[in-house]
mmCIF file of C-alpha atoms (C1' of nucleotides) in Angstrom:
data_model
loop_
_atom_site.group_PDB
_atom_site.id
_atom_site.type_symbol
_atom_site.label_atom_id
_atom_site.label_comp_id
_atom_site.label_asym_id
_atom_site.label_seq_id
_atom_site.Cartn_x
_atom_site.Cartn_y
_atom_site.Cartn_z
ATOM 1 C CA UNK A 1 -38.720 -2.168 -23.644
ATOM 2 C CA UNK A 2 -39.055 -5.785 -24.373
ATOM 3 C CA UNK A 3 -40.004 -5.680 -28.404
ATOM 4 C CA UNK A 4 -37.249 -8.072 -29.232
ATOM 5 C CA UNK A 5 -37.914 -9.943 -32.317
ATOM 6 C CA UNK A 6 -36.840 -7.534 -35.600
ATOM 7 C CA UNK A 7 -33.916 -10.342 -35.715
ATOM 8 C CA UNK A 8 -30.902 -7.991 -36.394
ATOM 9 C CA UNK A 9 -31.437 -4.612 -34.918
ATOM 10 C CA UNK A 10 -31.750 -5.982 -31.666
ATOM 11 C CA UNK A 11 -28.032 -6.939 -30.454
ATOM 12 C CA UNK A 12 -28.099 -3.938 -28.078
ATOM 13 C CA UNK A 13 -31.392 -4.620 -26.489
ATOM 14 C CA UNK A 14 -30.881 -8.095 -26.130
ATOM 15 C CA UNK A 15 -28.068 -7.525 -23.265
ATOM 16 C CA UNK A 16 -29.457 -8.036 -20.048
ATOM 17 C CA UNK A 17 -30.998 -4.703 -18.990
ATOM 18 C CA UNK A 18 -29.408 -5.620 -15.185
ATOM 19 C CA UNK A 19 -25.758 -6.573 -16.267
ATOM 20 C CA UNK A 20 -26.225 -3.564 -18.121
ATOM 21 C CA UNK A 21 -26.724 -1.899 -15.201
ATOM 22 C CA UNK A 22 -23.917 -3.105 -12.865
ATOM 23 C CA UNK A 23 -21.567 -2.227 -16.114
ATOM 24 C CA UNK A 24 -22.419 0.865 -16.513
ATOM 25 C CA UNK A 25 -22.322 1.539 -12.814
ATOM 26 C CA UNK A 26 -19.056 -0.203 -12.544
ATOM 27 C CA UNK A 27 -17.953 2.802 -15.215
ATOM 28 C CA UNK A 28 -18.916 5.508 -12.965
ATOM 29 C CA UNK A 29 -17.602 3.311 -9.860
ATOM 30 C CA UNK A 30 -13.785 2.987 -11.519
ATOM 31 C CA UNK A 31 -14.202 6.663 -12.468
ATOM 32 C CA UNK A 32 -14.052 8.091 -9.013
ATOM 33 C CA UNK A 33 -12.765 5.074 -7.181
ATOM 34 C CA UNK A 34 -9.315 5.418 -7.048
ATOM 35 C CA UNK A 35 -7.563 7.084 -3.504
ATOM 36 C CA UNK A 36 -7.786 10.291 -4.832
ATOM 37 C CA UNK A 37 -10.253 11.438 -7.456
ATOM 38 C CA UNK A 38 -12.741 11.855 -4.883
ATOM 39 C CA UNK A 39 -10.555 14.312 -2.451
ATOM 40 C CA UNK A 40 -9.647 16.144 -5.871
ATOM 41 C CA UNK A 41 -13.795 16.673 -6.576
ATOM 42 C CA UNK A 42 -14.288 17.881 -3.365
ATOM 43 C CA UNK A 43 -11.697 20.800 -3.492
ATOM 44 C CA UNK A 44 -12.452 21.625 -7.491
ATOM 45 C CA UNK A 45 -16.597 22.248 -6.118
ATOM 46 C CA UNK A 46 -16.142 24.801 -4.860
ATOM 47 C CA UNK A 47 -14.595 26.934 -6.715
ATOM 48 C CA UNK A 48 -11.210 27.172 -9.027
ATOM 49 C CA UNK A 49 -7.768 25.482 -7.367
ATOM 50 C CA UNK A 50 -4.414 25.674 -8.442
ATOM 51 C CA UNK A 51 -1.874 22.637 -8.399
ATOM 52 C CA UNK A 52 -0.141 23.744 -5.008
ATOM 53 C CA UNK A 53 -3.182 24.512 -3.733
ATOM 54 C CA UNK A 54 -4.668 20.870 -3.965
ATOM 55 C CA UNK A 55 -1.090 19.500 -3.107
ATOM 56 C CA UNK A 56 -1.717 20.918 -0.037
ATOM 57 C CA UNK A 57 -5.465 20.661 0.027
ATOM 58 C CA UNK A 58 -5.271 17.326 -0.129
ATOM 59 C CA UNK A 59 -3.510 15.326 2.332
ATOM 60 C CA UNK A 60 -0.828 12.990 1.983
ATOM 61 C CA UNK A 61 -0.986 13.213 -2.114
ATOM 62 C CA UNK A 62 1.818 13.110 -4.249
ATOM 63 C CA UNK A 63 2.780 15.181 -7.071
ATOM 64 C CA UNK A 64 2.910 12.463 -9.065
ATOM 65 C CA UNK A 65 -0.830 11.087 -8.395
ATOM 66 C CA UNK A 66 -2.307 14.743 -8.417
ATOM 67 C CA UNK A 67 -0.882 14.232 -11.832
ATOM 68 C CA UNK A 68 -2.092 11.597 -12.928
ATOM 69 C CA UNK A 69 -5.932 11.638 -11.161
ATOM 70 C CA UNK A 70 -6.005 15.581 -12.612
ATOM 71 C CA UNK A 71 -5.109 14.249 -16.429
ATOM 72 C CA UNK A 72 -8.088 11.710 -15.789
ATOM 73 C CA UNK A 73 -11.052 13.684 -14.546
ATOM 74 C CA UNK A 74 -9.922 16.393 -17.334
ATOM 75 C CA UNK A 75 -9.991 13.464 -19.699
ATOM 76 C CA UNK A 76 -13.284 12.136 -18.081
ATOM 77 C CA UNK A 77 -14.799 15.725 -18.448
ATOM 78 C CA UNK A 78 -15.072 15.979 -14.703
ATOM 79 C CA UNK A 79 -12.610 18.816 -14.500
ATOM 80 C CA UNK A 80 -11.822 21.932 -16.743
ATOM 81 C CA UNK A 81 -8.241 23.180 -16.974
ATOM 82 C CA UNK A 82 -7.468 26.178 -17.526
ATOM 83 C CA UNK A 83 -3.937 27.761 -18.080
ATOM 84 C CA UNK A 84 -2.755 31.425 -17.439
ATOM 85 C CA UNK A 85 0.060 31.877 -19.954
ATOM 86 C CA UNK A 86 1.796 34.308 -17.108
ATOM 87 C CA UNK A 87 5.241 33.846 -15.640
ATOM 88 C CA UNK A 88 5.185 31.964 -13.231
ATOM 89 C CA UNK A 89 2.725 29.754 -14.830
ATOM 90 C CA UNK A 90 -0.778 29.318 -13.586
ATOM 91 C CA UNK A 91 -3.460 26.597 -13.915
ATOM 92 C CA UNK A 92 -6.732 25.939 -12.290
ATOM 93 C CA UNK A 93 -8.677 23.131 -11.957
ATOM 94 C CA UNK A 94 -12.202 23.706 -11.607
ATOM 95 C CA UNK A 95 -15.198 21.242 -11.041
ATOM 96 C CA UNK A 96 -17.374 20.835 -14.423
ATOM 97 C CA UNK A 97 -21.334 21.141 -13.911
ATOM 98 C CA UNK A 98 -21.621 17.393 -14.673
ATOM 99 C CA UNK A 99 -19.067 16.535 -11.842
ATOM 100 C CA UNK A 100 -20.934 18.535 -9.327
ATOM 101 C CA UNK A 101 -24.037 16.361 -10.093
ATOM 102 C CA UNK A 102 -22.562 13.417 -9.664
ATOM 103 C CA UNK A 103 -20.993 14.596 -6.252
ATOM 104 C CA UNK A 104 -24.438 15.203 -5.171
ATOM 105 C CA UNK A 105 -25.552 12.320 -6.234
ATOM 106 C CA UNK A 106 -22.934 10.511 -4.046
ATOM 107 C CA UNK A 107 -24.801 11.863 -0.913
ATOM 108 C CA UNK A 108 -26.830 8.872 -0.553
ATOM 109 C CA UNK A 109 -23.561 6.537 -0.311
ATOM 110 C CA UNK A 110 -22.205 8.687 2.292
ATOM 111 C CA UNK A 111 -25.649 7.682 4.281
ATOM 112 C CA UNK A 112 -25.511 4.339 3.741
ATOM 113 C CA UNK A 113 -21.886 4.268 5.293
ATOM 114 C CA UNK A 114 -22.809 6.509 8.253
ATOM 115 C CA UNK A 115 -25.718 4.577 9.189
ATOM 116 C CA UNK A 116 -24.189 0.819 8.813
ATOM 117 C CA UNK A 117 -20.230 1.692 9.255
ATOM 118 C CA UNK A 118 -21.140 0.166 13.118
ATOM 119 C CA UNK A 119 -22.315 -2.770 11.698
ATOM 120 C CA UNK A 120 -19.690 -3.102 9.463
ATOM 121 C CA UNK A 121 -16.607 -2.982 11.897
ATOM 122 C CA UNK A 122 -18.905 -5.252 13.790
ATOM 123 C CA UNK A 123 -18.719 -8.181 11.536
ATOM 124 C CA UNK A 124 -15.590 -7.886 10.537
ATOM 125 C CA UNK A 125 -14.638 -8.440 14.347
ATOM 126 C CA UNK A 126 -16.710 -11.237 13.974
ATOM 127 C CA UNK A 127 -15.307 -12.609 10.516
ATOM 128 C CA UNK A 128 -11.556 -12.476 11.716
ATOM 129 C CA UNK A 129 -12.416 -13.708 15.635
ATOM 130 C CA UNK A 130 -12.199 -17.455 13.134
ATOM 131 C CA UNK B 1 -16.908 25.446 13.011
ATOM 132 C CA UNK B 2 -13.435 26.911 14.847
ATOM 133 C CA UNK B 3 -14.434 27.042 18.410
ATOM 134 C CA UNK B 4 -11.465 25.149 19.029
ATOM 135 C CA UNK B 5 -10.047 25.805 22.654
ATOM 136 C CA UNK B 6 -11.387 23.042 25.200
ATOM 137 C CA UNK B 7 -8.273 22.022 24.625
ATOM 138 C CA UNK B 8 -8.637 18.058 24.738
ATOM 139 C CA UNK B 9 -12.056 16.699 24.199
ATOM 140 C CA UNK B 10 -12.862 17.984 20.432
ATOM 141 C CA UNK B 11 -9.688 15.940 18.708
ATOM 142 C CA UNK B 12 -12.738 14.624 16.701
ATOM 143 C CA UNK B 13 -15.091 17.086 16.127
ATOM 144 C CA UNK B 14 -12.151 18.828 14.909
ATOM 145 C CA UNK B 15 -12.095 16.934 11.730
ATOM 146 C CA UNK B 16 -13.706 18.527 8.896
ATOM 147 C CA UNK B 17 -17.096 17.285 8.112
ATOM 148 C CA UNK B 18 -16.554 17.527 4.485
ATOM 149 C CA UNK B 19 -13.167 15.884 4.786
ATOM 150 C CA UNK B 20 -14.787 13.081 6.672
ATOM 151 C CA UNK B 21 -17.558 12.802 4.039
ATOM 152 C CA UNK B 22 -15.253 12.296 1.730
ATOM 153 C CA UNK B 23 -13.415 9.847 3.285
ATOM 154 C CA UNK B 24 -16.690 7.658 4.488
ATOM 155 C CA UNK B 25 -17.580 7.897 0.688
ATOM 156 C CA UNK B 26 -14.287 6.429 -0.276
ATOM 157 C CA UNK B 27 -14.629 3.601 2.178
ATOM 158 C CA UNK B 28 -17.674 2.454 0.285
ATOM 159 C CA UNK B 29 -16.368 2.830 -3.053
ATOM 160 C CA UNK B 30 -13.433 0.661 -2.240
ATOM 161 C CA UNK B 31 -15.789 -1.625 -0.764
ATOM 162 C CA UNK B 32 -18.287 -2.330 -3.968
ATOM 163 C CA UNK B 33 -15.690 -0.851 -6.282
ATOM 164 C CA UNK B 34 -12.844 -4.094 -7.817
ATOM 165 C CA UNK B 35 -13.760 -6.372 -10.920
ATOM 166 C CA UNK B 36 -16.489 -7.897 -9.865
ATOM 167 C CA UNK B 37 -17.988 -6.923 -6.446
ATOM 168 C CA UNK B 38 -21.157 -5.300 -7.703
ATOM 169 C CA UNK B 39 -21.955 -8.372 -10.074
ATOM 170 C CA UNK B 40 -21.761 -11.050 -7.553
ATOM 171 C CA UNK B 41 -23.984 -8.367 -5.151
ATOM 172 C CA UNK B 42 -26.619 -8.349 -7.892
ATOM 173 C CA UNK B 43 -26.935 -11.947 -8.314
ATOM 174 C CA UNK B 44 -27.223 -13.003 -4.210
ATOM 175 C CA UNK B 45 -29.738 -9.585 -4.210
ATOM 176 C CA UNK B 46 -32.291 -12.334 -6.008
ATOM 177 C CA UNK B 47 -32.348 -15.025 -3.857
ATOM 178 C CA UNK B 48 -29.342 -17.304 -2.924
ATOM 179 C CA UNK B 49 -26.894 -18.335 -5.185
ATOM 180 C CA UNK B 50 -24.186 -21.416 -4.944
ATOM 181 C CA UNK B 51 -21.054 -20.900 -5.992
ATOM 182 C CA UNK B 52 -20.882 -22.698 -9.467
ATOM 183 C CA UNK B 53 -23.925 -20.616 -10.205
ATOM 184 C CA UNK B 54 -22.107 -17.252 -9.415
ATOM 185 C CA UNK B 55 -19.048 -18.699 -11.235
ATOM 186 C CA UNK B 56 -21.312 -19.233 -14.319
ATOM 187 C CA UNK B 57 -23.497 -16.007 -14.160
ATOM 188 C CA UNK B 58 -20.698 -13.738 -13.131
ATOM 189 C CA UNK B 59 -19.357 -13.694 -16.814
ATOM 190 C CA UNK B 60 -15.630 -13.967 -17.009
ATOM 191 C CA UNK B 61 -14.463 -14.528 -13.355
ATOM 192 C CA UNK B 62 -12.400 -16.404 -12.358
ATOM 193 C CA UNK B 63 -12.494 -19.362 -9.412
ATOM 194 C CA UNK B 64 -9.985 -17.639 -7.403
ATOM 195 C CA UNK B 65 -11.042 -14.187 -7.804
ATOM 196 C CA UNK B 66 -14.664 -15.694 -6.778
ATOM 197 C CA UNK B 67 -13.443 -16.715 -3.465
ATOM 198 C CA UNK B 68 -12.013 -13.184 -2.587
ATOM 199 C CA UNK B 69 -14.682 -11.503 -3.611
ATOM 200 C CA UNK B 70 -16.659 -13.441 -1.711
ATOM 201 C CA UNK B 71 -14.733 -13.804 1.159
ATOM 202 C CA UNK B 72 -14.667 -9.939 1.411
ATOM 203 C CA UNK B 73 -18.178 -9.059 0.896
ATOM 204 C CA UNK B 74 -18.379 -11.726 3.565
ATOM 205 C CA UNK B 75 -16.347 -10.076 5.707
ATOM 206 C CA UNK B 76 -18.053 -6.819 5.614
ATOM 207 C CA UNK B 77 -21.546 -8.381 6.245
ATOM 208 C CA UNK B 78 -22.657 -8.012 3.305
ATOM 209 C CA UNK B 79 -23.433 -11.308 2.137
ATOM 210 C CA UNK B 80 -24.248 -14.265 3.863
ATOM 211 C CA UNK B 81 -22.781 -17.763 3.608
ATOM 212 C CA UNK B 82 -24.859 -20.543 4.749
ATOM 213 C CA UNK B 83 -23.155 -23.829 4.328
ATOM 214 C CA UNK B 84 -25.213 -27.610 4.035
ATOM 215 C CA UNK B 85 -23.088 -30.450 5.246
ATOM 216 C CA UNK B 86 -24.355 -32.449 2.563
ATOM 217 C CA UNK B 87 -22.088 -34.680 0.128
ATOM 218 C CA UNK B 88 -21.444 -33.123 -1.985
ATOM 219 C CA UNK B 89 -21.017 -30.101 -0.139
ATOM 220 C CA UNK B 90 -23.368 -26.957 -0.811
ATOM 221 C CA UNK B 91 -22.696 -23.807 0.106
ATOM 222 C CA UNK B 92 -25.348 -20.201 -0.377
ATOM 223 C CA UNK B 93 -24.863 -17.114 -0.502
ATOM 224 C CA UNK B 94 -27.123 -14.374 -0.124
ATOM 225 C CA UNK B 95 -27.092 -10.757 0.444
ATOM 226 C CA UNK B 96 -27.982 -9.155 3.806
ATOM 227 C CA UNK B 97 -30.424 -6.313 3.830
ATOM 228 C CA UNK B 98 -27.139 -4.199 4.434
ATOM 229 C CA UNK B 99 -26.461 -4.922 0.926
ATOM 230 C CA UNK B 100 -29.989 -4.352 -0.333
ATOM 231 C CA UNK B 101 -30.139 -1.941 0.931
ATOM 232 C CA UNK B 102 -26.756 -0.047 -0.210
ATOM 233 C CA UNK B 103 -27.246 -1.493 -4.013
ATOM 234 C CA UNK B 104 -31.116 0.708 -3.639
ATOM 235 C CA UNK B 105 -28.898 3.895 -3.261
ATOM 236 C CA UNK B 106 -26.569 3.258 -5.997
ATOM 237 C CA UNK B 107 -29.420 3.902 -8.849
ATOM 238 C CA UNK B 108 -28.529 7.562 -8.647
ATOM 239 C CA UNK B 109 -25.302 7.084 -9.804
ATOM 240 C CA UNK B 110 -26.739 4.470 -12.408
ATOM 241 C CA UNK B 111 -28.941 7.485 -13.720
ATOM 242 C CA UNK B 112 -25.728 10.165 -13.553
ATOM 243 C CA UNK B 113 -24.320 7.069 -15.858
ATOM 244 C CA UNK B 114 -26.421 7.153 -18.264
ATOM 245 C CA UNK B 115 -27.418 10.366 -18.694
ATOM 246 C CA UNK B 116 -23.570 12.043 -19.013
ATOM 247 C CA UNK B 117 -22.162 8.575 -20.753
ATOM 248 C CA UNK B 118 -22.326 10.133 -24.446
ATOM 249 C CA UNK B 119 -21.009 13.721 -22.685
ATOM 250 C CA UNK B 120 -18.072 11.584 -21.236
ATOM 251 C CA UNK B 121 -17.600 9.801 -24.367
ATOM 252 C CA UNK B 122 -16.780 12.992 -26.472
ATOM 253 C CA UNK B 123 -15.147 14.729 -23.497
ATOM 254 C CA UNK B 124 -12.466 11.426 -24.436
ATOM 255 C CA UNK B 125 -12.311 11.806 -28.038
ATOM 256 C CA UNK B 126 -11.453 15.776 -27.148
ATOM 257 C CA UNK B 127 -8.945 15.018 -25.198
ATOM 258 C CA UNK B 128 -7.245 12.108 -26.883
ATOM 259 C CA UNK B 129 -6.938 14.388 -30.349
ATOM 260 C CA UNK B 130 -4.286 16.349 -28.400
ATOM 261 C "C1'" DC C 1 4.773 27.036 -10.303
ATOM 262 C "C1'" DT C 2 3.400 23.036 -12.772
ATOM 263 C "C1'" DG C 3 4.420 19.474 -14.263
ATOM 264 C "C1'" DA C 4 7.085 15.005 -16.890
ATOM 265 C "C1'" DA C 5 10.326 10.965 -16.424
ATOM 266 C "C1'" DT C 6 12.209 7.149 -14.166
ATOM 267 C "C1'" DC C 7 12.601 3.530 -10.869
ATOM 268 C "C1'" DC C 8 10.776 0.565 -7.417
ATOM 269 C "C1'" DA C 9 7.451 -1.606 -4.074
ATOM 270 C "C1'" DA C 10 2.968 -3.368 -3.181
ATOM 271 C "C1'" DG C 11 -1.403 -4.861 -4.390
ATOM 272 C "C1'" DT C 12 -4.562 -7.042 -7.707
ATOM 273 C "C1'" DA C 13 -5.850 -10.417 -11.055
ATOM 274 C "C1'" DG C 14 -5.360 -14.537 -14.428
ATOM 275 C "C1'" DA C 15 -3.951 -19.468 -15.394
ATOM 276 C "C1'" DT C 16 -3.357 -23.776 -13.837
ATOM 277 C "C1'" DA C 17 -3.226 -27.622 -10.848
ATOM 278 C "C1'" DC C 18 -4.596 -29.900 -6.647
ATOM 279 C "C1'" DT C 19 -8.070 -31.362 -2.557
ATOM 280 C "C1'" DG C 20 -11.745 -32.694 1.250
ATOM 281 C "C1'" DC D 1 -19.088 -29.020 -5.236
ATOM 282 C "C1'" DA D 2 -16.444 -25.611 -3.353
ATOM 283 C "C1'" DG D 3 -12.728 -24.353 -2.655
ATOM 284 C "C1'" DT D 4 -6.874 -23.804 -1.866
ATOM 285 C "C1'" DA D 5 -2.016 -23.188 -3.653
ATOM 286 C "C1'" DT D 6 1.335 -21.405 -6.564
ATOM 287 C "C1'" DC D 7 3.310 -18.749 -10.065
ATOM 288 C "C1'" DT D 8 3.195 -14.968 -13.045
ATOM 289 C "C1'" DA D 9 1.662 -10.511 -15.208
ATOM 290 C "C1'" DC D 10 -0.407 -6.199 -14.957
ATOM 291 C "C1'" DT D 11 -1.628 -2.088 -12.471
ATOM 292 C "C1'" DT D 12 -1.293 1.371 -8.846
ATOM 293 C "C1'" DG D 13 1.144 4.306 -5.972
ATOM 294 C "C1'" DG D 14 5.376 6.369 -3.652
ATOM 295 C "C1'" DA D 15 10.091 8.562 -4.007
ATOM 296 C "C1'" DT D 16 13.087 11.085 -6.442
ATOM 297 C "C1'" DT D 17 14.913 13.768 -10.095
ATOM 298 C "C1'" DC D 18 14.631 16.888 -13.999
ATOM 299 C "C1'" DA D 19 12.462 20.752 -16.901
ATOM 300 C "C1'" DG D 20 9.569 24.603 -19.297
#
DNA sequence: CTGAATCCAAGTAGATACTG
DNA sequence: CAGTATCTACTTGGATTCAG
């Protein structure tokens, strides 16, 4: 990993393999960060949604944000979109084999917070008791 | 999952699982997710770290932002601040093994990262040509 | 049904200056 | 050294209205 010395092909490998680390998982961090995106992958896993359908699906979402979080996973190629030129119209978001394997991925987060979320409200009593 | 009639005591177990999940996962994200969270995390991972050090490794941050940060992750006991009444004053922080322990399980998502980047990439350029 | 457009409120972050 | 205070700018999200 560590070859460094051809002088000027090595700008890229010269970044510090860690910060590159925390960047990149900063990337995937703001990609399904966010109140929504999350709720949204959940529904689109298992199997094709329409809009109403995750309006509902998902509580206390807007129209607006459904929007907007939709346009970004389909931008992020998280979610495939797929219109039925009938009248009325129909669309359905479905989850894209690359967004499926990062929601499995996610399992061992959703550990983590099950087996410290205790400890957690814990010291925050403690912080805010100063 | 609907066995629902004892009436009062399953208010709880009522909740979907999978909703929960998803709402446990979100806590975390929003709790490493923000500018600079998961940089200041891996530096006090090493060792400790004083605060002119994390405001010099943790490239681009600002003082103020450093304080919040750090007051949060405090918060949530996930760092530690040890302070020496010493003049001048000198104050550590280091993470707990809470935190060690949660940045461990985020290397799946640095792998998902790295391996779907490019695929992400061009999913963009796709979409942004319309 | 599936959005886009507009307006507004709240939260988040940067710059700068000041302090025990 | 390790912060706090203030002021401003940008971003995010909600409410509402309009449209193909």
């Amino acid at each position: 990993m560590s070859q460094g010395n051809t002088a000027v092909t090595d700008q890229v490998s010269a970044i510090d393999p860690e910060k590159l680390e925390a960047c990149t998982l900063l990337e995937v961090l703001n990609r399904i960060s966010g109140k929504w995106a999350i709720g949204i992958l959940l529904e689109a896993s298992q199997g094709p949604v329409r809009f109403t359908e995750l309006e509902r699906s998902v509580a206390g979402i807007s129209r607006r944000m459904l929007t907007l979080t939709l346009r970004n996973l389909e931008r992020d190629g998280l979610l495939e979109r797929t219109v039925y030129p009938t009248v009325p119209p129909r669309v359905e978001y479905e989850a894209t084999p690359m967004a499926r394997e990062l929601y499995g991925t996610l399992s061992g987060l959703v550990d983590w917070a099950q087996r410290h979320r205790e400890a957690i409200a814990v010291a925050r009593e403690v912080y805010d008791a100063q």
